[in-house]
Amino acid sequence: MAAMVASVRFDAETSSYVARYLSASEARAEVIPHDMGHRLRFCPPSARRLLRLPRSPLPPPAAASHIGAPCCAHLPLAYPHRVLEGFVGLCVGEGVELQWKRQPNSPFGWWWATLEEFHEEDHGETATAVLVFGHFPPASRWYRLAVRFGDGRQRPCALGGFTGGLRSATDEEARQWMRFFPKEPIVF
């Protein structure tokens, strides 16, 4: 399960959100009905702090009518490309978000996983983690992934694409992810 970076605006005529995903390749806009607005989220405050983004004047996430409004125009376009540094607050067994992208010039999306193992390395400069993507069956090659992170570097991913940083998810963020978690594992 992933959260992808998009520029979103509300279309009053159709009572829907129009999401234009940021990508290194052409991506079609997605129309999201107003009653599915719970699918939208801002870069969470805890991630904004880690990415060193401005703290204000962002409006509260609950005010859905502001999405795509000029109030968010001050966010630097480079932020979806920044790699998280550090690994504070990670706890084995808890939910995390991994920065991942398919192409080197694409922005990072956030992938939901459970932290299975965590080991600090290089005198605390980097760490390795084993992540479990529970929306895939255990026999899937996408079920478990080892990543190295913490120093702000983008790295090739064993499953293809590139990984960035890793961050712990708040209880509220975990609840949001679980709203979309499939009842059965995804099989290709």
Coordinates of C-alpha atoms in Angstrom, one line a residue:
M1 CA 0.0 0.0 0.0
A2 CA 1.3 3.4 -1.0
A3 CA 0.7 7.1 -0.6
M4 CA 1.8 9.0 -3.6
V5 CA 2.7 12.7 -4.0
A6 CA 0.1 14.7 -5.9
S7 CA -1.1 18.2 -6.5
V8 CA -4.8 18.1 -5.6
R9 CA -7.6 20.6 -6.3
F10 CA -11.3 20.5 -5.6
D11 CA -13.6 20.7 -8.6
A12 CA -16.9 22.2 -7.4
E13 CA -18.8 21.4 -10.6
T14 CA -18.3 17.6 -10.2
S15 CA -18.0 17.7 -6.4
S16 CA -14.7 15.8 -6.7
Y17 CA -11.0 16.1 -6.1
V18 CA -8.6 16.0 -9.1
A19 CA -5.2 14.5 -8.2
R20 CA -2.3 15.0 -10.5
Y21 CA 0.4 12.6 -9.4
L22 CA 4.0 13.9 -9.5
S23 CA 6.1 11.5 -11.6
A24 CA 9.2 11.4 -13.8
S25 CA 6.9 9.9 -16.5
E26 CA 3.4 11.0 -17.7
A27 CA 0.7 10.2 -15.1
R28 CA -3.0 10.7 -15.8
A29 CA -5.0 12.7 -13.3
E30 CA -7.3 10.8 -11.0
V31 CA -10.8 12.0 -10.1
I32 CA -11.7 11.2 -6.5
P33 CA -15.3 11.6 -5.5
H34 CA -16.0 14.0 -2.6
D35 CA -17.2 11.1 -0.4
M36 CA -13.8 9.4 -0.9
G37 CA -11.9 12.4 0.3
H38 CA -10.6 10.4 3.3
R39 CA -8.2 8.9 0.8
L40 CA -6.3 12.2 0.7
R41 CA -3.7 13.2 3.2
F42 CA -1.1 15.9 3.6
C43 CA 2.5 15.0 4.2
P44 CA 2.1 14.2 7.9
P45 CA 3.4 16.8 10.4
S46 CA 5.9 14.3 11.8
A47 CA 7.3 13.7 8.3
R48 CA 7.3 17.5 7.5
R49 CA 9.5 18.0 10.5
L50 CA 11.9 15.2 9.4
L51 CA 12.0 16.6 5.9
R52 CA 12.6 20.1 7.3
L53 CA 9.6 21.6 5.6
P54 CA 7.9 24.8 6.8
R55 CA 5.6 24.3 9.8
S56 CA 3.1 26.9 8.8
P57 CA 0.9 28.4 7.5
L58 CA -0.5 24.9 6.6
P59 CA -4.2 24.6 7.3
P60 CA -5.5 21.8 9.5
P61 CA -5.8 18.5 7.7
A62 CA -9.5 18.2 8.6
A63 CA -10.4 21.3 6.4
A64 CA -10.8 19.3 3.2
S65 CA -11.9 22.4 1.1
H66 CA -8.3 23.8 1.2
I67 CA -6.7 21.0 -0.8
G68 CA -4.8 22.4 -3.7
A69 CA -5.4 26.0 -2.5
P70 CA -2.7 28.6 -2.8
C71 CA -2.0 28.2 1.0
C72 CA 0.1 25.1 0.1
A73 CA 1.9 26.7 -2.8
H74 CA 4.8 27.7 -0.6
L75 CA 5.9 24.1 -0.1
P76 CA 9.1 23.5 -2.0
L77 CA 8.7 21.2 -5.1
A78 CA 11.9 19.5 -4.0
Y79 CA 10.4 18.0 -0.8
P80 CA 9.0 14.8 -2.4
H81 CA 12.6 14.1 -3.6
R82 CA 14.3 14.6 -0.2
V83 CA 15.5 11.5 1.6
L84 CA 14.6 11.3 5.2
E85 CA 17.6 11.2 7.6
G86 CA 17.9 9.4 10.9
F87 CA 15.9 6.7 12.5
V88 CA 14.5 8.0 15.8
G89 CA 11.4 6.4 17.2
L90 CA 11.5 3.1 15.3
C91 CA 10.1 0.2 17.2
V92 CA 10.2 -3.4 16.1
G93 CA 6.6 -4.7 15.5
E94 CA 5.2 -1.3 14.8
G95 CA 4.0 0.3 11.6
V96 CA 6.5 2.4 9.5
E97 CA 6.5 4.3 6.2
L98 CA 9.3 3.6 3.7
Q99 CA 10.2 6.1 1.0
W100 CA 10.2 4.3 -2.3
K101 CA 10.2 5.3 -6.0
R102 CA 10.4 3.4 -9.3
Q103 CA 12.6 5.9 -11.2
P104 CA 15.6 7.9 -10.1
N105 CA 13.9 11.3 -11.0
S106 CA 10.5 10.5 -9.6
P107 CA 9.3 11.8 -6.2
F108 CA 9.2 9.4 -3.3
G109 CA 5.9 7.7 -2.3
W110 CA 5.3 6.3 1.1
W111 CA 4.9 2.5 1.5
W112 CA 3.3 1.0 4.6
A113 CA 5.1 -1.9 6.3
T114 CA 5.7 -3.4 9.7
L115 CA 9.2 -3.2 11.2
E116 CA 10.4 -6.8 11.7
E117 CA 14.1 -6.2 12.5
F118 CA 16.2 -3.1 13.2
H119 CA 20.0 -2.8 13.6
E120 CA 22.1 0.4 13.9
E121 CA 25.4 0.5 12.0
D122 CA 28.3 2.8 11.4
H123 CA 28.4 4.1 14.9
G124 CA 24.8 5.2 14.6
E125 CA 25.0 6.9 11.2
T126 CA 23.0 4.3 9.3
A127 CA 20.7 1.4 10.1
T128 CA 19.3 -1.7 8.4
A129 CA 15.8 -2.8 8.8
V130 CA 13.8 -5.8 7.7
L131 CA 10.3 -4.7 6.6
V132 CA 7.2 -6.9 6.1
F133 CA 4.5 -5.8 3.7
G134 CA 1.5 -7.6 5.1
H135 CA -0.7 -6.8 2.2
F136 CA 1.3 -9.4 0.1
P137 CA 1.2 -13.2 0.9
P138 CA 4.2 -14.5 2.8
A139 CA 5.4 -16.5 -0.2
S140 CA 5.5 -13.3 -2.4
R141 CA 8.9 -11.8 -3.2
W142 CA 7.4 -8.4 -2.1
Y143 CA 6.5 -9.6 1.4
R144 CA 9.8 -9.0 3.1
L145 CA 12.5 -6.4 2.3
A146 CA 15.8 -5.4 3.9
V147 CA 16.8 -1.8 3.6
R148 CA 19.7 0.4 4.7
F149 CA 18.9 4.0 5.6
G150 CA 19.5 6.9 7.9
D151 CA 22.2 9.0 6.2
G152 CA 19.9 10.8 3.7
R153 CA 21.1 8.7 0.7
Q154 CA 18.9 7.2 -1.9
R155 CA 19.7 3.5 -2.5
P156 CA 18.8 0.9 -5.1
C157 CA 16.1 -1.4 -3.8
A158 CA 16.4 -5.2 -4.0
L159 CA 12.8 -5.3 -5.5
G160 CA 13.6 -2.6 -8.1
G161 CA 13.4 1.2 -7.9
F162 CA 15.0 3.1 -5.1
T163 CA 14.5 3.5 -1.3
G164 CA 15.0 6.6 0.8
G165 CA 14.4 6.9 4.5
L166 CA 12.1 5.2 7.0
R167 CA 9.9 6.7 9.6
S168 CA 7.7 5.5 12.4
A169 CA 4.0 6.1 11.9
T170 CA 1.8 7.7 14.6
D171 CA -1.3 5.8 15.9
E172 CA -3.5 8.1 13.9
E173 CA -1.5 7.5 10.7
A174 CA -1.6 3.7 11.3
R175 CA -5.4 3.9 11.6
Q176 CA -5.6 5.8 8.3
W177 CA -3.5 3.1 6.6
M178 CA -5.7 0.4 8.0
R179 CA -8.8 1.9 6.4
F180 CA -7.3 0.8 3.1
F181 CA -5.6 -2.4 4.1
P182 CA -6.9 -5.3 2.0
K183 CA -8.9 -8.0 3.7
E184 CA -7.0 -10.6 1.7
P185 CA -3.3 -10.5 0.6
I186 CA -2.7 -9.1 -2.9
V187 CA -1.7 -11.8 -5.4
F188 CA -0.3 -11.1 -8.8

